[in-house]
PDB file of C-alpha atoms and ligand atoms in Angstrom:
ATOM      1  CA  UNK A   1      63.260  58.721 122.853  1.00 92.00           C
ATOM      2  CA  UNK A   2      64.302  58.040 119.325  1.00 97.00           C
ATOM      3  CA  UNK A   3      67.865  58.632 117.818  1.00 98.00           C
ATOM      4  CA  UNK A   4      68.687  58.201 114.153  1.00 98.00           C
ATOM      5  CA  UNK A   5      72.039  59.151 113.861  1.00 98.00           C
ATOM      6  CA  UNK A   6      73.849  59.335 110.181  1.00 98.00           C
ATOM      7  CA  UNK A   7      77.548  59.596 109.699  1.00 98.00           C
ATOM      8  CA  UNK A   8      76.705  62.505 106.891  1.00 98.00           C
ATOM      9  CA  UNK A   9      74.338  64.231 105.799  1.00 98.00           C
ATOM     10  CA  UNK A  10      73.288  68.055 104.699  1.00 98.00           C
ATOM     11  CA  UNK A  11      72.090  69.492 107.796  1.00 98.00           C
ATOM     12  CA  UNK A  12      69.976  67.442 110.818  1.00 98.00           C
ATOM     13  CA  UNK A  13      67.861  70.044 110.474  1.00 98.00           C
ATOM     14  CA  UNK A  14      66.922  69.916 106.901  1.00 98.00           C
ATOM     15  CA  UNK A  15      66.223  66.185 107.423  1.00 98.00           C
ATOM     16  CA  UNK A  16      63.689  66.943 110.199  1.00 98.00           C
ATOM     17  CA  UNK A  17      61.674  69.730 108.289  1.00 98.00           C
ATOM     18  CA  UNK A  18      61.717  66.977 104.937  1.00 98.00           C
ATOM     19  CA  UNK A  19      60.676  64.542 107.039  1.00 98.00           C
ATOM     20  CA  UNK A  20      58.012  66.017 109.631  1.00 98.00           C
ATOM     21  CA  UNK A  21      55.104  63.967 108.514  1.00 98.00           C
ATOM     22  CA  UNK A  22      56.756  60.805 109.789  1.00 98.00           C
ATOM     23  CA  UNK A  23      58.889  61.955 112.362  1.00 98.00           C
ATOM     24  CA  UNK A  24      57.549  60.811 115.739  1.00 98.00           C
ATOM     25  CA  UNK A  25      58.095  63.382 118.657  1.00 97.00           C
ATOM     26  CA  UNK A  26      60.975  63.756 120.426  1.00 97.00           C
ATOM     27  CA  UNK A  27      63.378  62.263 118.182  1.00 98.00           C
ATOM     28  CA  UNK A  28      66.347  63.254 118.121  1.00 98.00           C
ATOM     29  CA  UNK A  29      68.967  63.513 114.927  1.00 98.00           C
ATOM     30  CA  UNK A  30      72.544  63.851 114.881  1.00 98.00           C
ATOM     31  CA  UNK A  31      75.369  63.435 112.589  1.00 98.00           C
ATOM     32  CA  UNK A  32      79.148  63.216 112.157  1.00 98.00           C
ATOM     33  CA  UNK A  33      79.767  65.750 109.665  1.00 98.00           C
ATOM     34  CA  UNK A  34      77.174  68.312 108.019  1.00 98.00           C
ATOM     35  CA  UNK A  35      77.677  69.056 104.369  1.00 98.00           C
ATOM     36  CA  UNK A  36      75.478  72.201 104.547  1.00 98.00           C
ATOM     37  CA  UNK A  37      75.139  72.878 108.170  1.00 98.00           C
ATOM     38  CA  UNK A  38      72.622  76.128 108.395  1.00 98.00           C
ATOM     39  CA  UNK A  39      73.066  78.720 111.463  1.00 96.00           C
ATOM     40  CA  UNK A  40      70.932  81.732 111.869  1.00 94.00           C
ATOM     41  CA  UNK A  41      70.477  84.022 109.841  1.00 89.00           C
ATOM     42  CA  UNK A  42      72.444  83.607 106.292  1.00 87.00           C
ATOM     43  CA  UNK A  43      75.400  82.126 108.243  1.00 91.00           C
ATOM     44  CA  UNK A  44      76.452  78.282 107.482  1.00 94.00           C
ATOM     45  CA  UNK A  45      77.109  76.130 110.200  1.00 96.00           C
ATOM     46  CA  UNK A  46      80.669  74.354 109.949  1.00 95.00           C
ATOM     47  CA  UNK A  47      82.324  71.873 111.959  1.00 97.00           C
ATOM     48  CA  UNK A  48      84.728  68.991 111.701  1.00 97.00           C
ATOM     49  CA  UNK A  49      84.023  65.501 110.864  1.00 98.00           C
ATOM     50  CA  UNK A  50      83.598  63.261 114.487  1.00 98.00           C
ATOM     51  CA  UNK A  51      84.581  66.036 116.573  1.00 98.00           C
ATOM     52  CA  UNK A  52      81.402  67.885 117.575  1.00 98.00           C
ATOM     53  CA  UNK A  53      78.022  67.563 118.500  1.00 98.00           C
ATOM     54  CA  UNK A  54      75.699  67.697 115.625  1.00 98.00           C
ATOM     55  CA  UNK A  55      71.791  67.055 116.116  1.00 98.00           C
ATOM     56  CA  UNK A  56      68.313  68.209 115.834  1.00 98.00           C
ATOM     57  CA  UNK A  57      65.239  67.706 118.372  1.00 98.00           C
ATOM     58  CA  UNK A  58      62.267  67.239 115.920  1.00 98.00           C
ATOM     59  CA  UNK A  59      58.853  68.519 118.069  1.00 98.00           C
ATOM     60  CA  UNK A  60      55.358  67.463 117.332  1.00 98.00           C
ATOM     61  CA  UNK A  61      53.631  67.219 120.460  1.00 96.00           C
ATOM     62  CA  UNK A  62      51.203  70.132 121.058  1.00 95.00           C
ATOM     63  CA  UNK A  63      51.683  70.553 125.002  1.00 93.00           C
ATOM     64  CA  UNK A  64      55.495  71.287 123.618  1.00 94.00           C
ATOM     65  CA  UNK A  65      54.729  73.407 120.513  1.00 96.00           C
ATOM     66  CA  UNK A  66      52.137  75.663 122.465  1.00 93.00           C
ATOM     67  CA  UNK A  67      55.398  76.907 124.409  1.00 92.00           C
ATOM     68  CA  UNK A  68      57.353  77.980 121.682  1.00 93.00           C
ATOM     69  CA  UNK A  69      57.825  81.427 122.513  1.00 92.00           C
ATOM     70  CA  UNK A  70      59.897  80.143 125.579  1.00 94.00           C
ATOM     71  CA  UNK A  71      62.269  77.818 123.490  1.00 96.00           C
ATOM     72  CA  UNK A  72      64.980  80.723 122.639  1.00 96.00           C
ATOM     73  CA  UNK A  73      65.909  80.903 126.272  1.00 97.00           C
ATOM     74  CA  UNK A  74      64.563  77.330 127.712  1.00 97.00           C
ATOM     75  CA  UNK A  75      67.515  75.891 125.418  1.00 97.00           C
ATOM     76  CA  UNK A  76      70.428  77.865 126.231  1.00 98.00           C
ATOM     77  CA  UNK A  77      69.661  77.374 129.896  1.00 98.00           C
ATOM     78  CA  UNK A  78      69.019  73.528 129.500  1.00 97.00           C
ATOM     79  CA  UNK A  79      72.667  73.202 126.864  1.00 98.00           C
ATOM     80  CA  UNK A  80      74.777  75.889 129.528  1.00 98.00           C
ATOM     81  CA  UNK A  81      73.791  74.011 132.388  1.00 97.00           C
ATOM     82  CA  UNK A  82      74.961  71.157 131.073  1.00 97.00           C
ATOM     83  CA  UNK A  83      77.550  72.480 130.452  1.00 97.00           C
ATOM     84  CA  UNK A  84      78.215  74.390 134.070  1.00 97.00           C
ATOM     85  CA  UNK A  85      77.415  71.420 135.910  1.00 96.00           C
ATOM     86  CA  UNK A  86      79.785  68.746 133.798  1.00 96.00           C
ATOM     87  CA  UNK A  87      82.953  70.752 133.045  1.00 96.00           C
ATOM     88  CA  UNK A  88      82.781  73.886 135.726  1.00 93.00           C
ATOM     89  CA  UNK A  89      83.003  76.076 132.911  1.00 97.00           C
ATOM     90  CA  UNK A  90      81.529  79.674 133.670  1.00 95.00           C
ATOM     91  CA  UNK A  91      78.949  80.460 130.676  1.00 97.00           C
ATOM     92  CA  UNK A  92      77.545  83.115 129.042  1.00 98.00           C
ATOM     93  CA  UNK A  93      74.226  83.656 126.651  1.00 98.00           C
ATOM     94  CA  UNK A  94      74.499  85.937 124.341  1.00 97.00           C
ATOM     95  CA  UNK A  95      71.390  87.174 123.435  1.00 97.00           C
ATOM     96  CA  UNK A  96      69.034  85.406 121.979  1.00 95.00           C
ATOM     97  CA  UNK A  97      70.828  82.231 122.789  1.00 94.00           C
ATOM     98  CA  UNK A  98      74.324  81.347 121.591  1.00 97.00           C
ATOM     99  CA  UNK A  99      76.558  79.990 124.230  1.00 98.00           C
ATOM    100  CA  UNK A 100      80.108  81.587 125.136  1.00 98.00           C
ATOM    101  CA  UNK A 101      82.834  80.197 127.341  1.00 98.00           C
ATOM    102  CA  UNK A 102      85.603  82.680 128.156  1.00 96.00           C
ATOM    103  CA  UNK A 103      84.355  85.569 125.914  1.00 95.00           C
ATOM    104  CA  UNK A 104      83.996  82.004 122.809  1.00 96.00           C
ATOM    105  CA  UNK A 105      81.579  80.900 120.938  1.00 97.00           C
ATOM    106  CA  UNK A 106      80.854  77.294 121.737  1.00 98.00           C
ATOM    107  CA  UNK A 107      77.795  76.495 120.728  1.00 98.00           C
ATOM    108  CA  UNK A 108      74.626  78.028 118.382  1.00 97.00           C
ATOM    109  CA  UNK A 109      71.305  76.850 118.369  1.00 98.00           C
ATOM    110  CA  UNK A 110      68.838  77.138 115.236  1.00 98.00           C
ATOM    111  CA  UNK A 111      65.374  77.221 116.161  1.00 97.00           C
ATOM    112  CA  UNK A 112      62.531  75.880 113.133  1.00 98.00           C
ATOM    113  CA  UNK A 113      59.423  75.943 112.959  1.00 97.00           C
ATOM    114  CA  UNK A 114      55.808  74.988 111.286  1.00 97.00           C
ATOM    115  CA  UNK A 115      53.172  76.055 113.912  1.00 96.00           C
ATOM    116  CA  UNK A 116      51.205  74.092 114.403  1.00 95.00           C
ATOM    117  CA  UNK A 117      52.999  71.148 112.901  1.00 97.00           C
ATOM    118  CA  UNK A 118      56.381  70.918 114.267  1.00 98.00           C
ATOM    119  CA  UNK A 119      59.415  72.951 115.719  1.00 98.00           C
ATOM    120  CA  UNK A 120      63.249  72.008 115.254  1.00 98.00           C
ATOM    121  CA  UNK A 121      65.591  72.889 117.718  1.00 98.00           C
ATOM    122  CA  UNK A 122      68.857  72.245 116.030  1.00 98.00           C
ATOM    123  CA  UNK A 123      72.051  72.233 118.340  1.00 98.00           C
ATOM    124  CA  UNK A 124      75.990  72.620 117.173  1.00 98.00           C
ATOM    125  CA  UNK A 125      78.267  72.273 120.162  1.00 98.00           C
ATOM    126  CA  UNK A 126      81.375  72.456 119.983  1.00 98.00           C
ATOM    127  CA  UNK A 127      83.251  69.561 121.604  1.00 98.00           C
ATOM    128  CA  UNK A 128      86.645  68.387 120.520  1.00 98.00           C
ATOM    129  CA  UNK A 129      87.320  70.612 117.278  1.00 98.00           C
ATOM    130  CA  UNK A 130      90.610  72.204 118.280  1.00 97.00           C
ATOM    131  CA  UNK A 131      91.217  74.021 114.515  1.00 96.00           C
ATOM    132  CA  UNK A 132      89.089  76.422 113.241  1.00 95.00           C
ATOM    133  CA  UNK A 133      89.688  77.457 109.617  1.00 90.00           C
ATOM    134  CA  UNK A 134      87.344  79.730 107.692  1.00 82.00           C
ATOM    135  CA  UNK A 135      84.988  82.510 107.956  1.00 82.00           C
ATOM    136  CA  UNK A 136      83.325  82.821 111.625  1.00 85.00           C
ATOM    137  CA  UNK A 137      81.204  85.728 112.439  1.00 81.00           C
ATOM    138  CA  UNK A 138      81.903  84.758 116.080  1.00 87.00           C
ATOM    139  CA  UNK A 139      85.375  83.532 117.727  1.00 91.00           C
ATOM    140  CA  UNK A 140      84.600  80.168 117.709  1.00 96.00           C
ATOM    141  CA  UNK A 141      86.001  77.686 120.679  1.00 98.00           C
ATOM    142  CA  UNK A 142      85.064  74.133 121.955  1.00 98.00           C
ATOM    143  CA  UNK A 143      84.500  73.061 125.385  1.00 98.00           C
ATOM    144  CA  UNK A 144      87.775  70.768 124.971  1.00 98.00           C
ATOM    145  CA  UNK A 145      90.307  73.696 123.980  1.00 98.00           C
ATOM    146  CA  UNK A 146      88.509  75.626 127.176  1.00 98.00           C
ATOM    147  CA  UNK A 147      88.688  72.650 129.162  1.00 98.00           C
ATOM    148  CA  UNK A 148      92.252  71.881 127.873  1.00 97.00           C
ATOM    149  CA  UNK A 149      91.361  68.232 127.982  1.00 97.00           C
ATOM    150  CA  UNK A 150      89.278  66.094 125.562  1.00 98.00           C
ATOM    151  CA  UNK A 151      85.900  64.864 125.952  1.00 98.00           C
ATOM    152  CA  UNK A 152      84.697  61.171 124.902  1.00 98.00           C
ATOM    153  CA  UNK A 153      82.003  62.509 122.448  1.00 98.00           C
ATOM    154  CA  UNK A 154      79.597  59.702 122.670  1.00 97.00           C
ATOM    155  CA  UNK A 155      79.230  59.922 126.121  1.00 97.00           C
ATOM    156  CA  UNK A 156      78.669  63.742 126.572  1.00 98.00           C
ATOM    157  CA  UNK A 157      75.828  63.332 123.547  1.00 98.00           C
ATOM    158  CA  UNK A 158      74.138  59.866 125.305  1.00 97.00           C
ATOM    159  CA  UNK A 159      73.936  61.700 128.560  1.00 97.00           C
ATOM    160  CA  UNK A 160      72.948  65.051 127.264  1.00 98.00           C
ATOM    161  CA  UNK A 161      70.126  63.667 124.998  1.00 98.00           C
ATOM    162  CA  UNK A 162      69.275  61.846 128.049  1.00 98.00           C
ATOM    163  CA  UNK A 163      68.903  65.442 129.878  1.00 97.00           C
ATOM    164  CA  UNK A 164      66.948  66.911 127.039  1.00 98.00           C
ATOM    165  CA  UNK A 165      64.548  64.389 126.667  1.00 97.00           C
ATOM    166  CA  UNK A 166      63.990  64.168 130.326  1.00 96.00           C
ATOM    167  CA  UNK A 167      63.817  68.422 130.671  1.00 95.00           C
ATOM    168  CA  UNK A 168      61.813  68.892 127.200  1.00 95.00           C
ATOM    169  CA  UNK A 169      59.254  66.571 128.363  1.00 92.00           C
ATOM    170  CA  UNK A 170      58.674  69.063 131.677  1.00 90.00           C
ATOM    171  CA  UNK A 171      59.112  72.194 130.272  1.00 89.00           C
ATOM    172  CA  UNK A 172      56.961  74.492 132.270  1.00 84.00           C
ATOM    173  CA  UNK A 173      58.395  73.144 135.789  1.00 89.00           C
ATOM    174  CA  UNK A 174      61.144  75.042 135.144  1.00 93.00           C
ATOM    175  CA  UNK A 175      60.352  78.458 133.372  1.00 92.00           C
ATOM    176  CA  UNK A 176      60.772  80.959 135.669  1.00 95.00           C
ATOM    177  CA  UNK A 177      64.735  79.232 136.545  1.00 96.00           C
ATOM    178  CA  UNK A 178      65.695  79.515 133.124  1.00 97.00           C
ATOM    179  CA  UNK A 179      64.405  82.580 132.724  1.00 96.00           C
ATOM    180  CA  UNK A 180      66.521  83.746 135.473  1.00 97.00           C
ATOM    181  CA  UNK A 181      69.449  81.912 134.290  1.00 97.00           C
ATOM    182  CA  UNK A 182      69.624  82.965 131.064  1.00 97.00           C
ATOM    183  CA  UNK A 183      69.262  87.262 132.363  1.00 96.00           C
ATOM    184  CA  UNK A 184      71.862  86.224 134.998  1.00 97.00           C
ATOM    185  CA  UNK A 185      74.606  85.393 132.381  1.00 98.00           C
ATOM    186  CA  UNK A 186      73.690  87.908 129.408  1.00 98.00           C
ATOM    187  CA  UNK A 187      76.897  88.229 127.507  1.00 97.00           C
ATOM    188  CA  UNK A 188      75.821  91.387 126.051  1.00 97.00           C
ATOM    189  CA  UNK A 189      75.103  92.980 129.133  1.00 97.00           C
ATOM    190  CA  UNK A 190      76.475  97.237 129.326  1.00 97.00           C
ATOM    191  CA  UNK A 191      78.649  96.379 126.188  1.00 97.00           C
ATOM    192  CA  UNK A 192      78.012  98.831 123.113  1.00 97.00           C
ATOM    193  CA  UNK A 193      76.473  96.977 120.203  1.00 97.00           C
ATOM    194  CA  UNK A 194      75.944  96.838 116.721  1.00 96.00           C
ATOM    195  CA  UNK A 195      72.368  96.258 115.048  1.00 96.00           C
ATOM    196  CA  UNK A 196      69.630  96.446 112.366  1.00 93.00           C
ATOM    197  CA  UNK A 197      66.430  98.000 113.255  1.00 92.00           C
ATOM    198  CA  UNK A 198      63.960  99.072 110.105  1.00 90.00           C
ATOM    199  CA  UNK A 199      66.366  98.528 107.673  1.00 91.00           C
ATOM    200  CA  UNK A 200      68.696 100.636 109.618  1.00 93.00           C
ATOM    201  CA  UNK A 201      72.132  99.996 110.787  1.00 95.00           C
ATOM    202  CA  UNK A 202      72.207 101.180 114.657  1.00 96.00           C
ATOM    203  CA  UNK A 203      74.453 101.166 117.523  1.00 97.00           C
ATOM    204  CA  UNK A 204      73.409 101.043 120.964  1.00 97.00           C
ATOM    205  CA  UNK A 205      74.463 100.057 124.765  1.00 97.00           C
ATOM    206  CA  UNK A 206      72.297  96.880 126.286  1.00 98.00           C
ATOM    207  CA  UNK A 207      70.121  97.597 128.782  1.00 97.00           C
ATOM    208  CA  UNK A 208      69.110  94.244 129.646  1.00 97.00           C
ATOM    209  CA  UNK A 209      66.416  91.908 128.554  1.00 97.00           C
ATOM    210  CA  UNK A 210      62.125  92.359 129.384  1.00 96.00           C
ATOM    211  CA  UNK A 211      60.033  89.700 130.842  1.00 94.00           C
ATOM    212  CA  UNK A 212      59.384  88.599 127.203  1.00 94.00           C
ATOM    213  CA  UNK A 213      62.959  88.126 126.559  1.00 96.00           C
ATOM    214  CA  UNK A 214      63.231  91.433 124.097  1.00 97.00           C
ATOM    215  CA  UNK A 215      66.259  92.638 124.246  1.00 97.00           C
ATOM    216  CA  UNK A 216      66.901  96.247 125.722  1.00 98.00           C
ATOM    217  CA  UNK A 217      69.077  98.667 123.982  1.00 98.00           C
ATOM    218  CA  UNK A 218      69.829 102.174 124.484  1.00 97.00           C
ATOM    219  CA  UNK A 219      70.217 104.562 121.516  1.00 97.00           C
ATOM    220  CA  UNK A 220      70.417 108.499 122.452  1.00 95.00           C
ATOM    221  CA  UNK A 221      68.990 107.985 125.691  1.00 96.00           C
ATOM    222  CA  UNK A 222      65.619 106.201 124.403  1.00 96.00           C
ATOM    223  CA  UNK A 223      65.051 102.443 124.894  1.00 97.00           C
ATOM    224  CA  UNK A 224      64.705 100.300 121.860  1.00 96.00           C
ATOM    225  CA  UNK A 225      63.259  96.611 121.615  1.00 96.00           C
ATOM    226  CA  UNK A 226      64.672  94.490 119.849  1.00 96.00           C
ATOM    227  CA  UNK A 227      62.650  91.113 119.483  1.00 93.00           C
ATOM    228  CA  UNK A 228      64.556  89.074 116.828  1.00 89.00           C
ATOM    229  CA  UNK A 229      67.825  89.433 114.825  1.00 88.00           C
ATOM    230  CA  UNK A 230      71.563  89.928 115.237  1.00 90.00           C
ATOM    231  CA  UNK A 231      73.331  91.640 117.863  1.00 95.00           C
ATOM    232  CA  UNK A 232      77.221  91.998 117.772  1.00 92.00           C
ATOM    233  CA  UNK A 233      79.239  93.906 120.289  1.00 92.00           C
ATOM    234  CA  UNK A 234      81.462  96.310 119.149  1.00 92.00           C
ATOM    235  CA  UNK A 235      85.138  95.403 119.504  1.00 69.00           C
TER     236      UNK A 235
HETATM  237  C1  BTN B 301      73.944  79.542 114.908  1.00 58.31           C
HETATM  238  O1  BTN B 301      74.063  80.168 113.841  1.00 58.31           O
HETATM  239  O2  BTN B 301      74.527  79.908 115.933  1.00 58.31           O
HETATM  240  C2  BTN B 301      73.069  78.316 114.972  1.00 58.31           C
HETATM  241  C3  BTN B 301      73.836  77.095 114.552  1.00 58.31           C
HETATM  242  C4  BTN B 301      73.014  75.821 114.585  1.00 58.31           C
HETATM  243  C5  BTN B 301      73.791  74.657 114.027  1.00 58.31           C
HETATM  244  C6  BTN B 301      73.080  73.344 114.199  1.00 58.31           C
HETATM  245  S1  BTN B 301      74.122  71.958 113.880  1.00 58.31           S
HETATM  246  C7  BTN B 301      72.761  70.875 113.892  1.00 58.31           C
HETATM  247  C8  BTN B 301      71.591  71.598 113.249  1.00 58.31           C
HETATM  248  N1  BTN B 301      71.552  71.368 111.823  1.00 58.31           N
HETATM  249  C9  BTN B 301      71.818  72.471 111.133  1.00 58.31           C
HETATM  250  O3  BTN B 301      71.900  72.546 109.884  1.00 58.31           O
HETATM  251  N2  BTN B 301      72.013  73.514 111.974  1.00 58.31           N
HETATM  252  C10 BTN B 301      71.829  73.111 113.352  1.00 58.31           C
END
């Protein structure tokens, strides 16, 4: 596994896309601080200076790339299990793979791609940050405000890079468990929801999530599928 870690930079994953051509696979790229931190959609991706976890997985390996469509919930199960098994803290995914602790946002992940090139998974977890000023879409939390204790940041990153490396390199020993894992915990799950579909602004009560992890929403008693996009519950 390679690291390259910088204390600043615009985004790890705008450094992994620029640089795919001499990226080797598997390396992984993290930061202190992101200047222009991107999350999905038009969203920006902000976080404190030393207090998070920051980093990109850059992916050129074909056995890898030729399982993309299993990333979105391979991730989330491989970042909340970490996260279950470390701190005991009960996780949810909301769909298609953000990571809630105690109804919080603690972590988004920003999936990349050039097929066949390369895919970037790019991971913000949120670790220490206690503050959170500015504009989230999401109530944002940390794993130490939920944990009410702070976490030595290098460690939790050594070992979980450790995990990832070791998991992404196995991927399809463990499909079907994530799979599971990830329909076992859906955040959105009976709540009433807010969404675009054609250009349309919609609402609609999950239903659940199909074996090619669509998600299932009803709207006047017909099922819709939703394969991509936002999803908010309605508060
Ligand atoms: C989301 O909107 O929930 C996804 C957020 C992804 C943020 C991470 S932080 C590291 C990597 N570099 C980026 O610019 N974004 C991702």
């Amino acid at each position: 596994m390679k690291i390259i870690h910088f204390s600043s930079i615009d985004s790890t994953n705008k450094y992994a896309k620029d640089n795919y051509q001499s990226l080797d696979n598997l390396t992984f790229i993290s930061t202190d601080y992101q200047s222009e931190g991107k999350g999905r959609g038009n969203h920006n991706w902000m976080a404190n200076k030393g207090e998070n976890g920051l980093f990109s997985i850059f992916i050129n390996d074909s056995s890898i790339i030729n399982q993309y469509e299993l990333l979105p919930f391979m991730v989330p199960y491989l970042i909340g299990g970490y996260i279950e098994d470390n701190y005991k803290l009960d996780v949810s995914i909301k769909w298609p793979n953000d990571i809630y602790v105690n109804n919080k946002k603690v972590c988004g992940i920003l999936l990349e791609s050039r097929i066949p090139e390369y895919i970037v998974i790019g991971i913000g977890i949120n670790v220490n940050q206690k503050i959170f000023n500015g504009d989230y879409a999401h109530l944002p939390s940390s794993l130490s405000l939920e944990l009410g204790r702070d976490i030595d940041l290098s460690t939790f990153l050594d070992t979980l890079f450790d995990y990832l490396y070791r998991k992404l390199s196995s991927l399809n020993l463990f499909k079907e468990e994530a799979f599971t894992y990830v329909c076992n915990r859906n955040y959105l799950l009976n709540k009433d929801v807010n969404f675009i579909y054609n250009n349309v602004s919609m609402n609609g009560i999950v239903k659940g999530i199909d074996d090619k992890y669509n998600l299932i929403v009803e709207v006047d008693n017909k099922l819709l599928t939703l394969n991509s996009g936002e999803v908010n519950n309605i508060k």
